[in-house]
Amino acid sequence: ISDFSNADLMSDDFHPSPEAAFQRGRHLQTQHRLPDAIACYKQAISLDAEHTPSYLMLSLCWMEADETVAQSVDAARRATALEPENSFARSVLALALNAKAKDGQTSAVKEALAEAQQAVIFDPDSDFAHAVLARLHLRLRDYPKAEEAARMALSLDTENTMAAEVLSAALLLQKKDADNQHLINYQLQRDPEDDAAHTSAGWQALMQGDQKKANEHF
């Protein structure tokens, strides 16, 4: 990716190694300081053009904005080119392709689905890979498969919030209200401040005609 060769350096810091720059970027990313994190990941790549983790974190950062989603795909593709059997890289590429795909672009979403399926093949024990696969099935409106993949992700990690959110949506759209309510109750008991759980609870209440309760959760 052309602009990676001229990475932005942090003016108040100098990182002597790709790994140090990467770790600084991860710290900034957890603080939602994405422009600063992106600068660190670019610096890591300027020090090591094959630093796969930095490409992947760049992809996740760039995925957050419509104007940089194409760059997100490019970064994820670079990572998978460096490590073709890296499950996490395939999952990130699937997410990037999904983020770039516009409504109605089914072929683009199916390309993302194929990457997610490869990620599961490369690491069947990755809850993240199964959660991403579930999200793609959900977007393609294959709700039973979305439910199956989300349940698999949660069986591997009960705290996978992406999987829980997808599972709730899949259950809601299949009108499996009792199962969905049980899932939502569990999520809210585990973490009363989980925004995804409140979103799911809001949709469940709205589908049941309880607008007041839905508004409270939203």
mmCIF file with all atom_site columns, C-alpha atoms in Angstrom:
data_model
loop_
_atom_site.group_PDB
_atom_site.id
_atom_site.type_symbol
_atom_site.label_atom_id
_atom_site.label_alt_id
_atom_site.label_comp_id
_atom_site.label_asym_id
_atom_site.label_entity_id
_atom_site.label_seq_id
_atom_site.pdbx_PDB_ins_code
_atom_site.Cartn_x
_atom_site.Cartn_y
_atom_site.Cartn_z
_atom_site.occupancy
_atom_site.B_iso_or_equiv
_atom_site.pdbx_formal_charge
_atom_site.auth_seq_id
_atom_site.auth_comp_id
_atom_site.auth_asym_id
_atom_site.auth_atom_id
_atom_site.pdbx_PDB_model_num
ATOM 1   C CA . ILE A 1 1   ? 0.000   0.000   0.000  1.00 0.00 ? 1   ILE A CA 1
ATOM 2   C CA . SER A 1 2   ? 1.737   3.102   -1.275 1.00 0.00 ? 2   SER A CA 1
ATOM 3   C CA . ASP A 1 3   ? 1.356   5.484   1.676  1.00 0.00 ? 3   ASP A CA 1
ATOM 4   C CA . PHE A 1 4   ? 2.779   3.009   4.184  1.00 0.00 ? 4   PHE A CA 1
ATOM 5   C CA . SER A 1 5   ? 6.358   3.753   3.065  1.00 0.00 ? 5   SER A CA 1
ATOM 6   C CA . ASN A 1 6   ? 6.051   7.317   4.389  1.00 0.00 ? 6   ASN A CA 1
ATOM 7   C CA . ALA A 1 7   ? 4.634   6.484   7.787  1.00 0.00 ? 7   ALA A CA 1
ATOM 8   C CA . ASP A 1 8   ? 3.582   9.272   10.102 1.00 0.00 ? 8   ASP A CA 1
ATOM 9   C CA . LEU A 1 9   ? 5.882   9.461   13.135 1.00 0.00 ? 9   LEU A CA 1
ATOM 10  C CA . MET A 1 10  ? 4.652   10.460  16.557 1.00 0.00 ? 10  MET A CA 1
ATOM 11  C CA . SER A 1 11  ? 6.250   13.842  17.241 1.00 0.00 ? 11  SER A CA 1
ATOM 12  C CA . ASP A 1 12  ? 6.658   13.256  20.977 1.00 0.00 ? 12  ASP A CA 1
ATOM 13  C CA . ASP A 1 13  ? 7.858   9.694   20.812 1.00 0.00 ? 13  ASP A CA 1
ATOM 14  C CA . PHE A 1 14  ? 10.287  7.469   18.994 1.00 0.00 ? 14  PHE A CA 1
ATOM 15  C CA . HIS A 1 15  ? 9.755   3.731   18.818 1.00 0.00 ? 15  HIS A CA 1
ATOM 16  C CA . PRO A 1 16  ? 12.975  1.763   18.241 1.00 0.00 ? 16  PRO A CA 1
ATOM 17  C CA . SER A 1 17  ? 11.287  -1.384  16.943 1.00 0.00 ? 17  SER A CA 1
ATOM 18  C CA . PRO A 1 18  ? 8.201   -2.456  14.978 1.00 0.00 ? 18  PRO A CA 1
ATOM 19  C CA . GLU A 1 19  ? 6.868   -4.319  18.003 1.00 0.00 ? 19  GLU A CA 1
ATOM 20  C CA . ALA A 1 20  ? 7.241   -1.306  20.290 1.00 0.00 ? 20  ALA A CA 1
ATOM 21  C CA . ALA A 1 21  ? 5.400   0.910   17.794 1.00 0.00 ? 21  ALA A CA 1
ATOM 22  C CA . PHE A 1 22  ? 2.721   -1.763  17.438 1.00 0.00 ? 22  PHE A CA 1
ATOM 23  C CA . GLN A 1 23  ? 2.218   -2.077  21.198 1.00 0.00 ? 23  GLN A CA 1
ATOM 24  C CA . ARG A 1 24  ? 1.954   1.695   21.500 1.00 0.00 ? 24  ARG A CA 1
ATOM 25  C CA . GLY A 1 25  ? -0.677  1.607   18.764 1.00 0.00 ? 25  GLY A CA 1
ATOM 26  C CA . ARG A 1 26  ? -2.651  -1.088  20.572 1.00 0.00 ? 26  ARG A CA 1
ATOM 27  C CA . HIS A 1 27  ? -2.644  1.002   23.757 1.00 0.00 ? 27  HIS A CA 1
ATOM 28  C CA . LEU A 1 28  ? -3.908  4.049   21.876 1.00 0.00 ? 28  LEU A CA 1
ATOM 29  C CA . GLN A 1 29  ? -6.512  1.991   20.044 1.00 0.00 ? 29  GLN A CA 1
ATOM 30  C CA . THR A 1 30  ? -7.988  0.721   23.310 1.00 0.00 ? 30  THR A CA 1
ATOM 31  C CA . GLN A 1 31  ? -8.350  4.387   24.308 1.00 0.00 ? 31  GLN A CA 1
ATOM 32  C CA . HIS A 1 32  ? -10.208 5.055   21.030 1.00 0.00 ? 32  HIS A CA 1
ATOM 33  C CA . ARG A 1 33  ? -7.431  7.408   19.891 1.00 0.00 ? 33  ARG A CA 1
ATOM 34  C CA . LEU A 1 34  ? -7.572  6.019   16.373 1.00 0.00 ? 34  LEU A CA 1
ATOM 35  C CA . PRO A 1 35  ? -5.564  8.683   14.473 1.00 0.00 ? 35  PRO A CA 1
ATOM 36  C CA . ASP A 1 36  ? -2.662  8.264   16.911 1.00 0.00 ? 36  ASP A CA 1
ATOM 37  C CA . ALA A 1 37  ? -2.959  4.473   16.784 1.00 0.00 ? 37  ALA A CA 1
ATOM 38  C CA . ILE A 1 38  ? -2.931  4.540   12.990 1.00 0.00 ? 38  ILE A CA 1
ATOM 39  C CA . ALA A 1 39  ? 0.261   6.639   13.044 1.00 0.00 ? 39  ALA A CA 1
ATOM 40  C CA . CYS A 1 40  ? 1.946   4.046   15.263 1.00 0.00 ? 40  CYS A CA 1
ATOM 41  C CA . TYR A 1 41  ? 0.878   1.128   13.057 1.00 0.00 ? 41  TYR A CA 1
ATOM 42  C CA . LYS A 1 42  ? 2.161   2.960   9.992  1.00 0.00 ? 42  LYS A CA 1
ATOM 43  C CA . GLN A 1 43  ? 5.442   3.537   11.808 1.00 0.00 ? 43  GLN A CA 1
ATOM 44  C CA . ALA A 1 44  ? 5.718   -0.169  12.640 1.00 0.00 ? 44  ALA A CA 1
ATOM 45  C CA . ILE A 1 45  ? 5.221   -0.978  8.964  1.00 0.00 ? 45  ILE A CA 1
ATOM 46  C CA . SER A 1 46  ? 7.815   1.612   7.939  1.00 0.00 ? 46  SER A CA 1
ATOM 47  C CA . LEU A 1 47  ? 10.264  -0.290  10.164 1.00 0.00 ? 47  LEU A CA 1
ATOM 48  C CA . ASP A 1 48  ? 9.111   -3.727  8.981  1.00 0.00 ? 48  ASP A CA 1
ATOM 49  C CA . ALA A 1 49  ? 7.104   -3.877  5.756  1.00 0.00 ? 49  ALA A CA 1
ATOM 50  C CA . GLU A 1 50  ? 5.971   -7.422  6.638  1.00 0.00 ? 50  GLU A CA 1
ATOM 51  C CA . HIS A 1 51  ? 4.602   -6.685  10.114 1.00 0.00 ? 51  HIS A CA 1
ATOM 52  C CA . THR A 1 52  ? 1.294   -8.506  9.683  1.00 0.00 ? 52  THR A CA 1
ATOM 53  C CA . PRO A 1 53  ? -0.306  -7.502  13.032 1.00 0.00 ? 53  PRO A CA 1
ATOM 54  C CA . SER A 1 54  ? 0.050   -3.815  12.156 1.00 0.00 ? 54  SER A CA 1
ATOM 55  C CA . TYR A 1 55  ? -1.728  -4.297  8.827  1.00 0.00 ? 55  TYR A CA 1
ATOM 56  C CA . LEU A 1 56  ? -4.557  -6.041  10.652 1.00 0.00 ? 56  LEU A CA 1
ATOM 57  C CA . MET A 1 57  ? -4.945  -3.362  13.301 1.00 0.00 ? 57  MET A CA 1
ATOM 58  C CA . LEU A 1 58  ? -4.805  -0.686  10.600 1.00 0.00 ? 58  LEU A CA 1
ATOM 59  C CA . SER A 1 59  ? -7.605  -2.510  8.818  1.00 0.00 ? 59  SER A CA 1
ATOM 60  C CA . LEU A 1 60  ? -9.737  -2.561  11.963 1.00 0.00 ? 60  LEU A CA 1
ATOM 61  C CA . CYS A 1 61  ? -9.108  1.156   12.563 1.00 0.00 ? 61  CYS A CA 1
ATOM 62  C CA . TRP A 1 62  ? -9.855  2.158   8.975  1.00 0.00 ? 62  TRP A CA 1
ATOM 63  C CA . MET A 1 63  ? -13.003 0.014   9.015  1.00 0.00 ? 63  MET A CA 1
ATOM 64  C CA . GLU A 1 64  ? -14.566 2.522   11.399 1.00 0.00 ? 64  GLU A CA 1
ATOM 65  C CA . ALA A 1 65  ? -15.066 5.242   8.748  1.00 0.00 ? 65  ALA A CA 1
ATOM 66  C CA . ASP A 1 66  ? -16.695 5.093   5.307  1.00 0.00 ? 66  ASP A CA 1
ATOM 67  C CA . GLU A 1 67  ? -13.964 7.231   3.759  1.00 0.00 ? 67  GLU A CA 1
ATOM 68  C CA . THR A 1 68  ? -11.205 4.775   4.744  1.00 0.00 ? 68  THR A CA 1
ATOM 69  C CA . VAL A 1 69  ? -13.010 1.445   4.358  1.00 0.00 ? 69  VAL A CA 1
ATOM 70  C CA . ALA A 1 70  ? -11.317 0.784   0.999  1.00 0.00 ? 70  ALA A CA 1
ATOM 71  C CA . GLN A 1 71  ? -7.938  1.197   2.723  1.00 0.00 ? 71  GLN A CA 1
ATOM 72  C CA . SER A 1 72  ? -9.163  -1.241  5.353  1.00 0.00 ? 72  SER A CA 1
ATOM 73  C CA . VAL A 1 73  ? -9.674  -3.883  2.673  1.00 0.00 ? 73  VAL A CA 1
ATOM 74  C CA . ASP A 1 74  ? -6.231  -3.174  1.168  1.00 0.00 ? 74  ASP A CA 1
ATOM 75  C CA . ALA A 1 75  ? -4.520  -3.555  4.551  1.00 0.00 ? 75  ALA A CA 1
ATOM 76  C CA . ALA A 1 76  ? -6.322  -6.812  5.298  1.00 0.00 ? 76  ALA A CA 1
ATOM 77  C CA . ARG A 1 77  ? -5.455  -8.175  1.854  1.00 0.00 ? 77  ARG A CA 1
ATOM 78  C CA . ARG A 1 78  ? -1.797  -7.338  2.480  1.00 0.00 ? 78  ARG A CA 1
ATOM 79  C CA . ALA A 1 79  ? -1.952  -9.264  5.765  1.00 0.00 ? 79  ALA A CA 1
ATOM 80  C CA . THR A 1 80  ? -3.491  -12.341 4.148  1.00 0.00 ? 80  THR A CA 1
ATOM 81  C CA . ALA A 1 81  ? -0.898  -12.184 1.365  1.00 0.00 ? 81  ALA A CA 1
ATOM 82  C CA . LEU A 1 82  ? 1.836   -12.274 4.021  1.00 0.00 ? 82  LEU A CA 1
ATOM 83  C CA . GLU A 1 83  ? 0.151   -15.064 6.020  1.00 0.00 ? 83  GLU A CA 1
ATOM 84  C CA . PRO A 1 84  ? -2.380  -16.905 3.825  1.00 0.00 ? 84  PRO A CA 1
ATOM 85  C CA . GLU A 1 85  ? -3.360  -19.389 6.546  1.00 0.00 ? 85  GLU A CA 1
ATOM 86  C CA . ASN A 1 86  ? -3.754  -16.824 9.333  1.00 0.00 ? 86  ASN A CA 1
ATOM 87  C CA . SER A 1 87  ? -7.332  -17.261 10.578 1.00 0.00 ? 87  SER A CA 1
ATOM 88  C CA . PHE A 1 88  ? -7.486  -13.873 12.269 1.00 0.00 ? 88  PHE A CA 1
ATOM 89  C CA . ALA A 1 89  ? -6.294  -12.160 9.093  1.00 0.00 ? 89  ALA A CA 1
ATOM 90  C CA . ARG A 1 90  ? -8.974  -13.920 7.046  1.00 0.00 ? 90  ARG A CA 1
ATOM 91  C CA . SER A 1 91  ? -11.619 -12.868 9.585  1.00 0.00 ? 91  SER A CA 1
ATOM 92  C CA . VAL A 1 92  ? -10.497 -9.237  9.497  1.00 0.00 ? 92  VAL A CA 1
ATOM 93  C CA . LEU A 1 93  ? -10.561 -9.307  5.693  1.00 0.00 ? 93  LEU A CA 1
ATOM 94  C CA . ALA A 1 94  ? -14.093 -10.713 5.838  1.00 0.00 ? 94  ALA A CA 1
ATOM 95  C CA . LEU A 1 95  ? -15.164 -7.864  8.115  1.00 0.00 ? 95  LEU A CA 1
ATOM 96  C CA . ALA A 1 96  ? -13.497 -5.268  5.884  1.00 0.00 ? 96  ALA A CA 1
ATOM 97  C CA . LEU A 1 97  ? -15.156 -6.638  2.747  1.00 0.00 ? 97  LEU A CA 1
ATOM 98  C CA . ASN A 1 98  ? -18.478 -6.697  4.553  1.00 0.00 ? 98  ASN A CA 1
ATOM 99  C CA . ALA A 1 99  ? -18.032 -3.089  5.701  1.00 0.00 ? 99  ALA A CA 1
ATOM 100 C CA . LYS A 1 100 ? -17.209 -1.980  2.162  1.00 0.00 ? 100 LYS A CA 1
ATOM 101 C CA . ALA A 1 101 ? -20.152 -3.797  0.545  1.00 0.00 ? 101 ALA A CA 1
ATOM 102 C CA . LYS A 1 102 ? -23.172 -1.607  -0.087 1.00 0.00 ? 102 LYS A CA 1
ATOM 103 C CA . ASP A 1 103 ? -26.749 -2.762  0.361  1.00 0.00 ? 103 ASP A CA 1
ATOM 104 C CA . GLY A 1 104 ? -27.692 -5.032  -2.527 1.00 0.00 ? 104 GLY A CA 1
ATOM 105 C CA . GLN A 1 105 ? -24.088 -5.972  -3.376 1.00 0.00 ? 105 GLN A CA 1
ATOM 106 C CA . THR A 1 106 ? -24.669 -9.639  -2.632 1.00 0.00 ? 106 THR A CA 1
ATOM 107 C CA . SER A 1 107 ? -21.620 -10.859 -4.543 1.00 0.00 ? 107 SER A CA 1
ATOM 108 C CA . ALA A 1 108 ? -19.348 -8.671  -2.403 1.00 0.00 ? 108 ALA A CA 1
ATOM 109 C CA . VAL A 1 109 ? -20.911 -10.021 0.776  1.00 0.00 ? 109 VAL A CA 1
ATOM 110 C CA . LYS A 1 110 ? -20.511 -13.575 -0.527 1.00 0.00 ? 110 LYS A CA 1
ATOM 111 C CA . GLU A 1 111 ? -16.810 -12.864 -1.086 1.00 0.00 ? 111 GLU A CA 1
ATOM 112 C CA . ALA A 1 112 ? -16.619 -11.820 2.553  1.00 0.00 ? 112 ALA A CA 1
ATOM 113 C CA . LEU A 1 113 ? -18.465 -14.998 3.541  1.00 0.00 ? 113 LEU A CA 1
ATOM 114 C CA . ALA A 1 114 ? -15.915 -17.107 1.679  1.00 0.00 ? 114 ALA A CA 1
ATOM 115 C CA . GLU A 1 115 ? -13.087 -15.450 3.621  1.00 0.00 ? 115 GLU A CA 1
ATOM 116 C CA . ALA A 1 116 ? -14.921 -16.063 6.904  1.00 0.00 ? 116 ALA A CA 1
ATOM 117 C CA . GLN A 1 117 ? -15.385 -19.718 5.997  1.00 0.00 ? 117 GLN A CA 1
ATOM 118 C CA . GLN A 1 118 ? -11.657 -20.011 5.274  1.00 0.00 ? 118 GLN A CA 1
ATOM 119 C CA . ALA A 1 119 ? -10.908 -18.456 8.669  1.00 0.00 ? 119 ALA A CA 1
ATOM 120 C CA . VAL A 1 120 ? -12.952 -21.174 10.397 1.00 0.00 ? 120 VAL A CA 1
ATOM 121 C CA . ILE A 1 121 ? -11.194 -23.870 8.387  1.00 0.00 ? 121 ILE A CA 1
ATOM 122 C CA . PHE A 1 122 ? -7.771  -22.533 9.396  1.00 0.00 ? 122 PHE A CA 1
ATOM 123 C CA . ASP A 1 123 ? -8.740  -22.299 13.084 1.00 0.00 ? 123 ASP A CA 1
ATOM 124 C CA . PRO A 1 124 ? -11.917 -24.185 14.079 1.00 0.00 ? 124 PRO A CA 1
ATOM 125 C CA . ASP A 1 125 ? -11.334 -23.208 17.721 1.00 0.00 ? 125 ASP A CA 1
ATOM 126 C CA . SER A 1 126 ? -11.411 -19.444 17.077 1.00 0.00 ? 126 SER A CA 1
ATOM 127 C CA . ASP A 1 127 ? -14.522 -17.881 18.576 1.00 0.00 ? 127 ASP A CA 1
ATOM 128 C CA . PHE A 1 128 ? -13.741 -14.708 16.607 1.00 0.00 ? 128 PHE A CA 1
ATOM 129 C CA . ALA A 1 129 ? -13.760 -16.602 13.298 1.00 0.00 ? 129 ALA A CA 1
ATOM 130 C CA . HIS A 1 130 ? -17.116 -18.217 14.090 1.00 0.00 ? 130 HIS A CA 1
ATOM 131 C CA . ALA A 1 131 ? -18.569 -14.864 15.198 1.00 0.00 ? 131 ALA A CA 1
ATOM 132 C CA . VAL A 1 132 ? -17.507 -13.198 11.947 1.00 0.00 ? 132 VAL A CA 1
ATOM 133 C CA . LEU A 1 133 ? -18.975 -16.110 9.991  1.00 0.00 ? 133 LEU A CA 1
ATOM 134 C CA . ALA A 1 134 ? -22.227 -15.667 11.914 1.00 0.00 ? 134 ALA A CA 1
ATOM 135 C CA . ARG A 1 135 ? -22.320 -11.964 11.045 1.00 0.00 ? 135 ARG A CA 1
ATOM 136 C CA . LEU A 1 136 ? -21.940 -12.731 7.336  1.00 0.00 ? 136 LEU A CA 1
ATOM 137 C CA . HIS A 1 137 ? -24.701 -15.348 7.393  1.00 0.00 ? 137 HIS A CA 1
ATOM 138 C CA . LEU A 1 138 ? -26.920 -12.832 9.160  1.00 0.00 ? 138 LEU A CA 1
ATOM 139 C CA . ARG A 1 139 ? -26.332 -10.177 6.508  1.00 0.00 ? 139 ARG A CA 1
ATOM 140 C CA . LEU A 1 140 ? -27.167 -12.727 3.809  1.00 0.00 ? 140 LEU A CA 1
ATOM 141 C CA . ARG A 1 141 ? -30.359 -13.493 5.750  1.00 0.00 ? 141 ARG A CA 1
ATOM 142 C CA . ASP A 1 142 ? -29.459 -17.115 6.358  1.00 0.00 ? 142 ASP A CA 1
ATOM 143 C CA . TYR A 1 143 ? -30.697 -16.952 9.933  1.00 0.00 ? 143 TYR A CA 1
ATOM 144 C CA . PRO A 1 144 ? -30.370 -20.656 10.859 1.00 0.00 ? 144 PRO A CA 1
ATOM 145 C CA . LYS A 1 145 ? -26.706 -20.668 9.799  1.00 0.00 ? 145 LYS A CA 1
ATOM 146 C CA . ALA A 1 146 ? -26.132 -17.361 11.579 1.00 0.00 ? 146 ALA A CA 1
ATOM 147 C CA . GLU A 1 147 ? -27.597 -18.888 14.738 1.00 0.00 ? 147 GLU A CA 1
ATOM 148 C CA . GLU A 1 148 ? -25.463 -22.019 14.388 1.00 0.00 ? 148 GLU A CA 1
ATOM 149 C CA . ALA A 1 149 ? -22.208 -20.098 13.889 1.00 0.00 ? 149 ALA A CA 1
ATOM 150 C CA . ALA A 1 150 ? -22.988 -17.674 16.716 1.00 0.00 ? 150 ALA A CA 1
ATOM 151 C CA . ARG A 1 151 ? -23.765 -20.522 19.111 1.00 0.00 ? 151 ARG A CA 1
ATOM 152 C CA . MET A 1 152 ? -20.460 -22.156 18.155 1.00 0.00 ? 152 MET A CA 1
ATOM 153 C CA . ALA A 1 153 ? -18.598 -18.914 18.900 1.00 0.00 ? 153 ALA A CA 1
ATOM 154 C CA . LEU A 1 154 ? -20.306 -18.623 22.290 1.00 0.00 ? 154 LEU A CA 1
ATOM 155 C CA . SER A 1 155 ? -19.508 -22.243 23.110 1.00 0.00 ? 155 SER A CA 1
ATOM 156 C CA . LEU A 1 156 ? -15.848 -21.294 22.675 1.00 0.00 ? 156 LEU A CA 1
ATOM 157 C CA . ASP A 1 157 ? -16.114 -17.975 24.534 1.00 0.00 ? 157 ASP A CA 1
ATOM 158 C CA . THR A 1 158 ? -19.289 -17.104 26.438 1.00 0.00 ? 158 THR A CA 1
ATOM 159 C CA . GLU A 1 159 ? -18.266 -13.428 26.505 1.00 0.00 ? 159 GLU A CA 1
ATOM 160 C CA . ASN A 1 160 ? -17.990 -12.945 22.740 1.00 0.00 ? 160 ASN A CA 1
ATOM 161 C CA . THR A 1 161 ? -20.237 -9.893  22.378 1.00 0.00 ? 161 THR A CA 1
ATOM 162 C CA . MET A 1 162 ? -20.321 -9.990  18.563 1.00 0.00 ? 162 MET A CA 1
ATOM 163 C CA . ALA A 1 163 ? -21.603 -13.549 18.643 1.00 0.00 ? 163 ALA A CA 1
ATOM 164 C CA . ALA A 1 164 ? -24.197 -12.725 21.299 1.00 0.00 ? 164 ALA A CA 1
ATOM 165 C CA . GLU A 1 165 ? -25.456 -9.758  19.291 1.00 0.00 ? 165 GLU A CA 1
ATOM 166 C CA . VAL A 1 166 ? -25.704 -11.817 16.091 1.00 0.00 ? 166 VAL A CA 1
ATOM 167 C CA . LEU A 1 167 ? -27.382 -14.694 17.912 1.00 0.00 ? 167 LEU A CA 1
ATOM 168 C CA . SER A 1 168 ? -29.978 -12.359 19.385 1.00 0.00 ? 168 SER A CA 1
ATOM 169 C CA . ALA A 1 169 ? -30.745 -10.897 15.956 1.00 0.00 ? 169 ALA A CA 1
ATOM 170 C CA . ALA A 1 170 ? -30.966 -14.356 14.377 1.00 0.00 ? 170 ALA A CA 1
ATOM 171 C CA . LEU A 1 171 ? -33.325 -15.577 17.089 1.00 0.00 ? 171 LEU A CA 1
ATOM 172 C CA . LEU A 1 172 ? -35.437 -12.431 16.818 1.00 0.00 ? 172 LEU A CA 1
ATOM 173 C CA . LEU A 1 173 ? -35.783 -12.755 13.059 1.00 0.00 ? 173 LEU A CA 1
ATOM 174 C CA . GLN A 1 174 ? -36.723 -16.433 13.413 1.00 0.00 ? 174 GLN A CA 1
ATOM 175 C CA . LYS A 1 175 ? -39.327 -15.450 16.035 1.00 0.00 ? 175 LYS A CA 1
ATOM 176 C CA . LYS A 1 176 ? -37.625 -17.590 18.678 1.00 0.00 ? 176 LYS A CA 1
ATOM 177 C CA . ASP A 1 177 ? -38.715 -15.146 21.369 1.00 0.00 ? 177 ASP A CA 1
ATOM 178 C CA . ALA A 1 178 ? -38.226 -17.394 24.399 1.00 0.00 ? 178 ALA A CA 1
ATOM 179 C CA . ASP A 1 179 ? -34.646 -18.296 23.441 1.00 0.00 ? 179 ASP A CA 1
ATOM 180 C CA . ASN A 1 180 ? -33.860 -14.670 22.658 1.00 0.00 ? 180 ASN A CA 1
ATOM 181 C CA . GLN A 1 181 ? -35.276 -13.433 25.960 1.00 0.00 ? 181 GLN A CA 1
ATOM 182 C CA . HIS A 1 182 ? -33.208 -16.005 27.836 1.00 0.00 ? 182 HIS A CA 1
ATOM 183 C CA . LEU A 1 183 ? -30.060 -14.849 26.009 1.00 0.00 ? 183 LEU A CA 1
ATOM 184 C CA . ILE A 1 184 ? -30.799 -11.171 26.675 1.00 0.00 ? 184 ILE A CA 1
ATOM 185 C CA . ASN A 1 185 ? -31.477 -11.820 30.363 1.00 0.00 ? 185 ASN A CA 1
ATOM 186 C CA . TYR A 1 186 ? -28.172 -13.670 30.663 1.00 0.00 ? 186 TYR A CA 1
ATOM 187 C CA . GLN A 1 187 ? -26.284 -10.843 28.941 1.00 0.00 ? 187 GLN A CA 1
ATOM 188 C CA . LEU A 1 188 ? -27.811 -8.154  31.126 1.00 0.00 ? 188 LEU A CA 1
ATOM 189 C CA . GLN A 1 189 ? -27.219 -10.135 34.324 1.00 0.00 ? 189 GLN A CA 1
ATOM 190 C CA . ARG A 1 190 ? -23.589 -10.631 33.353 1.00 0.00 ? 190 ARG A CA 1
ATOM 191 C CA . ASP A 1 191 ? -23.049 -6.991  32.381 1.00 0.00 ? 191 ASP A CA 1
ATOM 192 C CA . PRO A 1 192 ? -25.863 -4.480  33.012 1.00 0.00 ? 192 PRO A CA 1
ATOM 193 C CA . GLU A 1 193 ? -23.897 -1.847  31.056 1.00 0.00 ? 193 GLU A CA 1
ATOM 194 C CA . ASP A 1 194 ? -23.456 -3.928  27.889 1.00 0.00 ? 194 ASP A CA 1
ATOM 195 C CA . ASP A 1 195 ? -24.723 -1.654  25.107 1.00 0.00 ? 195 ASP A CA 1
ATOM 196 C CA . ALA A 1 196 ? -25.150 -4.569  22.680 1.00 0.00 ? 196 ALA A CA 1
ATOM 197 C CA . ALA A 1 197 ? -27.348 -6.403  25.193 1.00 0.00 ? 197 ALA A CA 1
ATOM 198 C CA . HIS A 1 198 ? -29.537 -3.330  25.671 1.00 0.00 ? 198 HIS A CA 1
ATOM 199 C CA . THR A 1 199 ? -29.820 -2.942  21.899 1.00 0.00 ? 199 THR A CA 1
ATOM 200 C CA . SER A 1 200 ? -30.964 -6.559  21.600 1.00 0.00 ? 200 SER A CA 1
ATOM 201 C CA . ALA A 1 201 ? -33.405 -6.076  24.469 1.00 0.00 ? 201 ALA A CA 1
ATOM 202 C CA . GLY A 1 202 ? -34.759 -2.959  22.774 1.00 0.00 ? 202 GLY A CA 1
ATOM 203 C CA . TRP A 1 203 ? -35.445 -4.776  19.532 1.00 0.00 ? 203 TRP A CA 1
ATOM 204 C CA . GLN A 1 204 ? -37.055 -7.666  21.392 1.00 0.00 ? 204 GLN A CA 1
ATOM 205 C CA . ALA A 1 205 ? -39.370 -5.285  23.264 1.00 0.00 ? 205 ALA A CA 1
ATOM 206 C CA . LEU A 1 206 ? -40.193 -3.396  20.067 1.00 0.00 ? 206 LEU A CA 1
ATOM 207 C CA . MET A 1 207 ? -41.154 -6.613  18.286 1.00 0.00 ? 207 MET A CA 1
ATOM 208 C CA . GLN A 1 208 ? -43.433 -7.406  21.218 1.00 0.00 ? 208 GLN A CA 1
ATOM 209 C CA . GLY A 1 209 ? -45.116 -4.007  20.909 1.00 0.00 ? 209 GLY A CA 1
ATOM 210 C CA . ASP A 1 210 ? -43.700 -2.575  24.142 1.00 0.00 ? 210 ASP A CA 1
ATOM 211 C CA . GLN A 1 211 ? -42.376 0.753   22.880 1.00 0.00 ? 211 GLN A CA 1
ATOM 212 C CA . LYS A 1 212 ? -41.817 2.204   26.356 1.00 0.00 ? 212 LYS A CA 1
ATOM 213 C CA . LYS A 1 213 ? -39.571 -0.681  27.376 1.00 0.00 ? 213 LYS A CA 1
ATOM 214 C CA . ALA A 1 214 ? -37.811 -0.556  24.001 1.00 0.00 ? 214 ALA A CA 1
ATOM 215 C CA . ASN A 1 215 ? -37.040 3.143   24.473 1.00 0.00 ? 215 ASN A CA 1
ATOM 216 C CA . GLU A 1 216 ? -35.633 2.476   27.924 1.00 0.00 ? 216 GLU A CA 1
ATOM 217 C CA . HIS A 1 217 ? -33.198 -0.088  26.549 1.00 0.00 ? 217 HIS A CA 1
ATOM 218 C CA . PHE A 1 218 ? -32.271 1.975   23.503 1.00 0.00 ? 218 PHE A CA 1
#
